[in-house]
XYZ file of C-alpha atoms in Angstrom:
170
model
C 38.639 36.591 3.157
C 40.818 35.759 0.234
C 44.306 36.990 0.682
C 47.569 36.669 -1.086
C 50.641 36.092 0.971
C 53.800 37.572 -0.234
C 56.901 35.848 0.775
C 59.495 33.506 -0.505
C 62.055 34.349 -3.094
C 65.679 34.045 -2.272
C 66.993 35.412 0.965
C 70.656 34.901 0.053
C 72.941 37.684 -0.696
C 74.675 37.552 -3.970
C 73.960 35.197 -6.769
C 71.388 35.595 -9.434
C 68.416 37.776 -8.850
C 65.275 35.765 -9.166
C 61.714 36.911 -9.316
C 59.819 36.471 -6.109
C 57.436 33.516 -6.104
C 54.058 34.492 -4.903
C 52.177 31.814 -2.982
C 48.406 32.119 -2.904
C 46.172 31.106 -0.042
C 42.397 31.149 -0.452
C 40.304 31.207 2.694
C 37.433 28.697 2.195
C 35.483 29.596 5.358
C 32.852 31.802 3.652
C 32.167 29.131 1.031
C 31.687 26.463 3.706
C 29.373 28.811 5.622
C 27.333 29.383 2.504
C 27.127 25.643 1.795
C 25.822 24.931 5.291
C 23.327 27.794 5.078
C 21.980 26.419 1.802
C 21.879 22.896 3.201
C 19.900 23.943 6.262
C 17.590 26.109 4.143
C 16.699 23.221 1.824
C 16.323 20.772 4.712
C 13.921 23.065 6.575
C 11.822 24.033 3.547
C 11.400 20.523 2.127
C 8.158 18.683 2.786
C 8.286 14.930 3.094
C 5.821 12.795 1.181
C 3.154 11.391 3.427
C 2.333 7.699 3.089
C -1.065 6.901 1.707
C -3.185 5.021 4.189
C -6.578 3.434 4.074
C -8.768 3.599 7.149
C -10.433 0.393 8.222
C -12.911 0.520 11.057
C -12.772 -2.715 12.986
C -15.830 -3.792 14.965
C -15.709 -4.294 18.680
C -15.271 -7.810 19.937
C -18.715 -9.201 20.870
C -19.411 -10.177 24.441
C -20.393 -13.721 25.216
C -23.940 -12.782 26.196
C -24.499 -10.775 22.988
C -26.576 -12.437 20.294
C -24.956 -12.373 16.856
C -27.109 -10.783 14.128
C -28.945 -13.069 11.726
C -27.890 -12.747 8.087
C -29.983 -13.818 5.125
C -27.823 -16.276 3.191
C -29.267 -15.046 -0.129
C -27.601 -11.675 0.458
C -24.099 -13.082 1.037
C -21.405 -13.087 -1.661
C -18.087 -14.698 -0.723
C -14.787 -13.646 -2.311
C -11.799 -15.976 -1.829
C -8.429 -14.468 -2.720
C -6.292 -17.152 -4.317
C -2.852 -17.532 -5.845
C -1.749 -15.888 -9.115
C -4.082 -12.892 -8.583
C -7.223 -14.996 -8.929
C -10.481 -14.355 -7.110
C -12.866 -17.223 -6.497
C -16.389 -16.144 -5.680
C -19.798 -17.600 -5.047
C -23.263 -16.393 -4.086
C -25.056 -17.747 -1.032
C -23.844 -20.109 1.658
C -25.393 -23.473 0.883
C -24.565 -25.238 -2.375
C -21.915 -22.760 -3.625
C -21.097 -22.656 -7.339
C -17.531 -21.398 -7.440
C -16.533 -19.041 -10.255
C -13.128 -17.516 -11.034
C -12.238 -13.958 -12.005
C -9.323 -11.514 -11.686
C -8.636 -7.972 -10.500
C -9.241 -6.261 -13.841
C -12.018 -3.727 -14.443
C -13.920 -6.352 -16.438
C -13.275 -8.904 -13.716
C -14.222 -8.383 -10.074
C -15.444 -4.788 -10.514
C -18.022 -5.823 -13.099
C -19.150 -8.742 -10.915
C -19.467 -6.557 -7.807
C -21.548 -3.959 -9.628
C -23.774 -6.610 -11.185
C -24.309 -8.437 -7.867
C -25.012 -5.160 -6.033
C -27.702 -4.308 -8.595
C -29.292 -7.765 -8.296
C -29.029 -8.172 -4.499
C -30.171 -5.203 -2.391
C -28.337 -5.060 0.954
C -25.589 -7.398 -0.253
C -22.931 -8.471 2.268
C -19.456 -9.381 1.015
C -17.225 -11.841 2.849
C -13.577 -11.410 1.853
C -11.474 -14.454 2.649
C -7.746 -14.197 1.844
C -6.263 -17.594 1.059
C -2.908 -18.902 2.190
C -1.450 -18.370 -1.292
C -2.734 -14.821 -1.763
C -0.453 -11.807 -1.482
C -0.763 -8.624 0.527
C -1.183 -6.723 -2.751
C -4.342 -8.765 -3.444
C -5.832 -7.645 -0.140
C -5.074 -3.995 -0.880
C -6.482 -4.356 -4.405
C -9.753 -5.886 -3.203
C -10.159 -3.153 -0.578
C -9.567 -0.592 -3.329
C -12.284 -2.260 -5.369
C -14.633 -1.978 -2.401
C -14.039 1.794 -2.405
C -14.291 2.128 -6.187
C -17.588 0.219 -6.389
C -18.897 1.938 -3.235
C -19.592 -1.298 -1.357
C -20.761 -0.434 2.145
C -21.052 -3.828 3.805
C -18.084 -6.169 3.690
C -16.122 -8.196 6.204
C -12.651 -9.711 6.307
C -13.053 -13.312 7.418
C -10.695 -16.254 7.903
C -10.853 -18.821 5.152
C -12.565 -22.064 6.122
C -11.574 -25.625 5.270
C -14.683 -25.918 3.096
C -13.553 -22.921 1.050
C -10.061 -24.389 0.696
C -11.577 -27.626 -0.624
C -13.734 -25.698 -3.110
C -10.656 -23.907 -4.461
C -8.705 -27.188 -4.717
C -11.543 -28.856 -6.627
C -11.822 -25.944 -9.053
C -8.080 -26.153 -9.868
C -8.358 -29.782 -10.983
């Protein structure tokens, strides 16, 4: 509690009579208690922001005796993630004609929707290049969700694809 101590003033006999000096002492214990109560209240009632995650279902590793499924090469579209937020893409496997686009709505999204309309049962192969960034991978996976692409695979980039990208930069 707050209290005022009374003491001090001259204790000598004789001399001038002086007014007693009052010293004040304020007990800070209740204020500290209140501060800690408020601190614990706000700590316990606060909710932390949850990180946003994207679920990716990875296939099981095939056994050696399992036969890999046959894929029609006319249904395959390959996306190569390159440097400077570029996406190189081509349709088919043999004789690829490499084209370049970006991550804008008029870029890869428009191409994905157009290819999905033209090719029923399309399969996308996403190949991140050595120069691509993690952000590019997240962006292309977001585009897969936005355009509702059901069949896509993350694949290692091949030397042939690297050569195609080098030739297109010349």
